[in-house]
PDB file of C-alpha atoms in Angstrom:
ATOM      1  CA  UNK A 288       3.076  -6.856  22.649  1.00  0.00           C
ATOM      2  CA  UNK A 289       5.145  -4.891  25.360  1.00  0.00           C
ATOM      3  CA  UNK A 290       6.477  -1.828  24.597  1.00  0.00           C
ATOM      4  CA  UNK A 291      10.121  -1.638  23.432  1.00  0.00           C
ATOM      5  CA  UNK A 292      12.325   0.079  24.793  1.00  0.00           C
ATOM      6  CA  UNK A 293      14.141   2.666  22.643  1.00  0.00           C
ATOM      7  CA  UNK A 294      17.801   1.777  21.791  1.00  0.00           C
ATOM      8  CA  UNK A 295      18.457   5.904  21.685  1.00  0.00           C
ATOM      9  CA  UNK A 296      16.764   9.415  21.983  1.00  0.00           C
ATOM     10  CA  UNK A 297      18.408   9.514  18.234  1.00  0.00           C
ATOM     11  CA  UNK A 298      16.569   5.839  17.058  1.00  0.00           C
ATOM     12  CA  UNK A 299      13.293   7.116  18.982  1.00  0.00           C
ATOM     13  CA  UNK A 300      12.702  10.202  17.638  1.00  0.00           C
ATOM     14  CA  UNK A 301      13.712   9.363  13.906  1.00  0.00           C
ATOM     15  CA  UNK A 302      10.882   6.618  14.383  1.00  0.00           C
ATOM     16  CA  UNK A 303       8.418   9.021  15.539  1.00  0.00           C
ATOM     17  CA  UNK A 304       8.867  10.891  12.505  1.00  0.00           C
ATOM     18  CA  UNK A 305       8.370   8.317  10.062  1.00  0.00           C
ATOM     19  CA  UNK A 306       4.707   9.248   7.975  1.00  0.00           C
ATOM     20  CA  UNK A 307       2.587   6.411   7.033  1.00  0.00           C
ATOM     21  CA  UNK A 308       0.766   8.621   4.741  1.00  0.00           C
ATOM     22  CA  UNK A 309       1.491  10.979   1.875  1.00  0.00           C
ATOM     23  CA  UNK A 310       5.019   9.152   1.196  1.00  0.00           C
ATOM     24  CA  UNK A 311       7.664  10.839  -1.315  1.00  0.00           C
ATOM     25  CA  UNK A 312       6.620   7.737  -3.403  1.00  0.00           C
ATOM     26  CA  UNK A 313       3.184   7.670  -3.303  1.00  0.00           C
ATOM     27  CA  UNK A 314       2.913  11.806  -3.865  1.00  0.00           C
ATOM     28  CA  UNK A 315       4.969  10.774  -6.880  1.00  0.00           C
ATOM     29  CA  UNK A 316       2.806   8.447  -8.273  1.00  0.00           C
ATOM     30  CA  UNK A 317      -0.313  10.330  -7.538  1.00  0.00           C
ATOM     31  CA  UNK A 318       1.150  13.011  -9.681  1.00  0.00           C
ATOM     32  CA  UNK A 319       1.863  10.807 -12.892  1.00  0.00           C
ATOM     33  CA  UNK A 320      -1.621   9.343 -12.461  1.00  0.00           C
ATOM     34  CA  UNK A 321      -3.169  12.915 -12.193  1.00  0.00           C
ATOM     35  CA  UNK A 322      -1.309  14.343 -14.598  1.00  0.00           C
ATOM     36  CA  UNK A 323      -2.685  11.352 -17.339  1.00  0.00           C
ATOM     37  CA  UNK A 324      -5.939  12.580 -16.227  1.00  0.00           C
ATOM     38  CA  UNK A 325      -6.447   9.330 -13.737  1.00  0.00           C
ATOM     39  CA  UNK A 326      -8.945  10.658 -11.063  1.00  0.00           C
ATOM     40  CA  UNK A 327      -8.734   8.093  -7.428  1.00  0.00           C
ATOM     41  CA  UNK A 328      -9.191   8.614  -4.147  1.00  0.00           C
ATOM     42  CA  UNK A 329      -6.222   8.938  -1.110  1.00  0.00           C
ATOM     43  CA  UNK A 330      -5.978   7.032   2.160  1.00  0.00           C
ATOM     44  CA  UNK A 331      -9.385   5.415   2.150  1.00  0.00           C
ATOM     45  CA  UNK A 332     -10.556   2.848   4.466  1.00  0.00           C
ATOM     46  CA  UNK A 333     -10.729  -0.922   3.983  1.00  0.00           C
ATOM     47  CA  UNK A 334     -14.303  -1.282   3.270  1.00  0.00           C
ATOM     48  CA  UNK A 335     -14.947  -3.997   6.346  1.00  0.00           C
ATOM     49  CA  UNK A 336     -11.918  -3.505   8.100  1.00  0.00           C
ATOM     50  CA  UNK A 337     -11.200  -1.464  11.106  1.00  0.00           C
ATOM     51  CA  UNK A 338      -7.956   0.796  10.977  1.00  0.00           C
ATOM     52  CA  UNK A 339      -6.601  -0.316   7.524  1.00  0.00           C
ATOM     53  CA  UNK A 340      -6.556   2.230   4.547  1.00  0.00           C
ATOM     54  CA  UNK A 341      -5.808   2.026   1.144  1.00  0.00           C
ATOM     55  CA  UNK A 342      -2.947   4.194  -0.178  1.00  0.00           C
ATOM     56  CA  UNK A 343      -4.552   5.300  -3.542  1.00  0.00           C
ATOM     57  CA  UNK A 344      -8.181   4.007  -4.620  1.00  0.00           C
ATOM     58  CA  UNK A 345     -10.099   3.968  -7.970  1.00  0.00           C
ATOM     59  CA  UNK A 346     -13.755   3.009  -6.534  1.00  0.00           C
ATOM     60  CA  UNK A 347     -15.783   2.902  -9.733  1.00  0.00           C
ATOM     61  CA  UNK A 348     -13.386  -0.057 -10.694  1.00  0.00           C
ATOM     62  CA  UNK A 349     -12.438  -1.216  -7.537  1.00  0.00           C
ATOM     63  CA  UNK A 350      -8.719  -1.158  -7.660  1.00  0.00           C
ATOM     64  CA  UNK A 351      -7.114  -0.751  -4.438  1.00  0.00           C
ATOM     65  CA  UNK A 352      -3.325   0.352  -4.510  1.00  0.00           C
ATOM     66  CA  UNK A 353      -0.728   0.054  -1.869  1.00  0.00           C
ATOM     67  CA  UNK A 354       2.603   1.677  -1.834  1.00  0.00           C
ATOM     68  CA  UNK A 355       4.487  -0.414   0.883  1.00  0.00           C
ATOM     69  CA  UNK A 356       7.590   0.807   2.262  1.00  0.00           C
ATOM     70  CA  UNK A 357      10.229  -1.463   2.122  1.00  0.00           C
ATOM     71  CA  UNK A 358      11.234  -1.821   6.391  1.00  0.00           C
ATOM     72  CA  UNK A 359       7.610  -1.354   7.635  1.00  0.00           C
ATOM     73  CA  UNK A 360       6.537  -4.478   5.053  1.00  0.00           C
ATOM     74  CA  UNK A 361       9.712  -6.465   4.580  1.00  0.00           C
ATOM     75  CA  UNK A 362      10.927  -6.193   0.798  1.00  0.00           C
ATOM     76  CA  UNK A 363      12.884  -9.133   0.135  1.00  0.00           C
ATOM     77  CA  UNK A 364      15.283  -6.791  -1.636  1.00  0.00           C
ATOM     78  CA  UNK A 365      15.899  -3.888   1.053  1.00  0.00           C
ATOM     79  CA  UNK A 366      14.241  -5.022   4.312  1.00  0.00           C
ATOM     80  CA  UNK A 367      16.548  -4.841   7.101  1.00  0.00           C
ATOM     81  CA  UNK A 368      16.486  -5.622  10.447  1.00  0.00           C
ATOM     82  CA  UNK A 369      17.162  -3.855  13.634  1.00  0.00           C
ATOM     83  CA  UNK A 370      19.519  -5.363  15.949  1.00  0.00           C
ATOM     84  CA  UNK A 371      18.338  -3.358  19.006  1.00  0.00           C
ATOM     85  CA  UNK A 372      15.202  -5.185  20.466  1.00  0.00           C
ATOM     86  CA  UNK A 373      15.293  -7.562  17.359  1.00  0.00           C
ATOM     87  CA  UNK A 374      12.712  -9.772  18.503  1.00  0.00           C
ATOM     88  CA  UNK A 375       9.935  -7.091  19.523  1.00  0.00           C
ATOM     89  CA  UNK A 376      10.909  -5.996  15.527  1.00  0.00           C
ATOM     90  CA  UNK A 377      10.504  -8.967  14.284  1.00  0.00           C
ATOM     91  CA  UNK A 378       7.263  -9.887  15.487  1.00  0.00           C
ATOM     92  CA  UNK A 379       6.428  -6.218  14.854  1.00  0.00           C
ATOM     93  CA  UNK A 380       7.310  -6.706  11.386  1.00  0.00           C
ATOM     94  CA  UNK A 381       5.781 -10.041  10.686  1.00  0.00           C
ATOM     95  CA  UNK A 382       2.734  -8.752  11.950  1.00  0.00           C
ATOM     96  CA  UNK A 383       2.817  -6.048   9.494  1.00  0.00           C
ATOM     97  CA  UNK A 384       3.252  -8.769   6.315  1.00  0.00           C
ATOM     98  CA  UNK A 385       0.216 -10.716   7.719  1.00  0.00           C
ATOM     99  CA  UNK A 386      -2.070  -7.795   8.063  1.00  0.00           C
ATOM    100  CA  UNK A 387      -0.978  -6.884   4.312  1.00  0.00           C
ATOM    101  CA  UNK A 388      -2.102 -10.290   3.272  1.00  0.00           C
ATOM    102  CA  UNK A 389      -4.866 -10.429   5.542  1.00  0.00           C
ATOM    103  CA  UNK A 390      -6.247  -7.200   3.469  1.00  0.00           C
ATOM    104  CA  UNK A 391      -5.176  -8.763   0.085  1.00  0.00           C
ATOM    105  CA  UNK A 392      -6.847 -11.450   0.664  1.00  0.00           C
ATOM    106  CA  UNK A 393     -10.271  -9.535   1.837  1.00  0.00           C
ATOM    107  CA  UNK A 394     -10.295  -7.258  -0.637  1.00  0.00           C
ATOM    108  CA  UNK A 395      -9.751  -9.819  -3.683  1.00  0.00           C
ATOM    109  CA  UNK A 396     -12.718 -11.768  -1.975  1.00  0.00           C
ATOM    110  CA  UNK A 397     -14.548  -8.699  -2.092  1.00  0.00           C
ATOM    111  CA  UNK A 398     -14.236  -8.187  -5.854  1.00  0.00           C
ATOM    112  CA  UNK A 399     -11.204  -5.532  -5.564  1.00  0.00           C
ATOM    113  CA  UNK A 400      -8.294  -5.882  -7.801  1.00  0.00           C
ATOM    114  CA  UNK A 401      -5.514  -5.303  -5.506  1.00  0.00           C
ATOM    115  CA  UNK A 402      -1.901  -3.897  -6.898  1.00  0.00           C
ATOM    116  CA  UNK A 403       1.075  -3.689  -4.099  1.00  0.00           C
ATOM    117  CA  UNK A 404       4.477  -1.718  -5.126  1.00  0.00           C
ATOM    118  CA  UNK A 405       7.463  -0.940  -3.069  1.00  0.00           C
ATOM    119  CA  UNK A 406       8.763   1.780  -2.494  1.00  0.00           C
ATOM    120  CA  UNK A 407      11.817   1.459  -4.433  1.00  0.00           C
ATOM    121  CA  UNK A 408       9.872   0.857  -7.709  1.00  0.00           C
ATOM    122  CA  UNK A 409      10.519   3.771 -10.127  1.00  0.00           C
ATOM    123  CA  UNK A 410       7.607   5.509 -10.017  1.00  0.00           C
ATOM    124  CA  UNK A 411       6.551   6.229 -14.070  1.00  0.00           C
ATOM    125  CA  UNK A 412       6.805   1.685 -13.628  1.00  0.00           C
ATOM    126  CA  UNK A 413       4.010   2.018 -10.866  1.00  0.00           C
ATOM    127  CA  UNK A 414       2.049   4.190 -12.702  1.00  0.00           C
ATOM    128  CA  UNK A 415       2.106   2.634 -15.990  1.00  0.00           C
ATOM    129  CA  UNK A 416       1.230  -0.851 -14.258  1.00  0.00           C
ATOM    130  CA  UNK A 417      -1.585   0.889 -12.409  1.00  0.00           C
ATOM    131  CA  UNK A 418      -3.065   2.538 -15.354  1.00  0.00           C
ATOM    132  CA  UNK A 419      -3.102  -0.679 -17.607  1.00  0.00           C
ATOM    133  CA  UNK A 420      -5.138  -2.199 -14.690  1.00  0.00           C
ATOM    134  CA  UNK A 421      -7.632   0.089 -14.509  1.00  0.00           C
ATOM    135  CA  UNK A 422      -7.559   0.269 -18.223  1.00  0.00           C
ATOM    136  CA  UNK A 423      -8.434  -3.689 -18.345  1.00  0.00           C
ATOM    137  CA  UNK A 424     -10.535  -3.113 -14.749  1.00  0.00           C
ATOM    138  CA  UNK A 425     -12.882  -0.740 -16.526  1.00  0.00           C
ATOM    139  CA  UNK A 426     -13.090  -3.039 -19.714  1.00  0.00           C
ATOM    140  CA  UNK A 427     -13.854  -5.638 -18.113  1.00  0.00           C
ATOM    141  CA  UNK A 428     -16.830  -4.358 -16.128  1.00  0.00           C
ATOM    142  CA  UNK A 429     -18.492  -1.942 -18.755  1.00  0.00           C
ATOM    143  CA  UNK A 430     -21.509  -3.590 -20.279  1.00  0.00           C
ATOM    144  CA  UNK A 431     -20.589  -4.206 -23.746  1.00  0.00           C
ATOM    145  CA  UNK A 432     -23.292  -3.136 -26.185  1.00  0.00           C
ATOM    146  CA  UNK A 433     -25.224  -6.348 -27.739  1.00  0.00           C
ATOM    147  CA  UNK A 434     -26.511  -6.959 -31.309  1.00  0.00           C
ATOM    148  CA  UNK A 435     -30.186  -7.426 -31.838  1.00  0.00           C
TER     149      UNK A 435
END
């Protein structure tokens, strides 16, 4: 994919600062989840998959969750889309979706539950959801005592 070329110095350098790690949302959530006394893992890498990390990651149970911003992975609700070089965008963008499902999909095959949130989602909703996964993640993969 060619390079685009920067619509301004103002549009280039607000890009350059945009962090793919240790969002306002995720920190958020991290803290709820801390604070209930959830212990996880930050920014780990895709077991099997080169350059792809998981925002927040419970490994015992194998939940893998992803905090997705809404431009970077096209929210339905607050995607948007830039009219300077639209088509590199675009093709940047839809690239972006299919890697998401592309790691969905090889995680889940992998025995990971996987749980995506945008950004937008209140974060005490994320971490409730979360928690009631792991909750049902961990029942479901404890050996239940048997009767003799």
């Amino acid at each position: 994919m060619p390079e685009p070329v920067p619509s301004s110095a103002s549009v280039s350098a607000r890009m350059s600062r945009q962090g793919s790690r240790d969002t306002a949302p995720e920190i958020a959530v991290r803290r709820l989840l801390h604070a209930s006394g959830l212990r996880y893992r930050v920014n780990v890498p895709v077991p099997g998959m080169a350059r792809r990390t998981i925002d927040i990651v419970f490994p015992r149970a194998k939940v893998a969750i992803f905090l997705d911003g809404c431009f970077w992975h096209g929210c339905p609700q607050h995607a948007t889309q830039p009219k300077s070089n639209a088509e590199w965008w675009r093709t940047k963008l839809d690239k972006n979706m299919s890697r998401d499902a592309e790691t969905t999909e090889h995680l889940r095959d992998e025995g990971w539950t996987v749980l995506r949130f945008w950004e937008h989602e209140a974060p005490e909703d994320v971490a409730k959801q979360v928690a009631g996964a792991l909750a049902s993640c961990l029942r479901t993969s404890t050996p239940q005592p048997q009767d003799h």
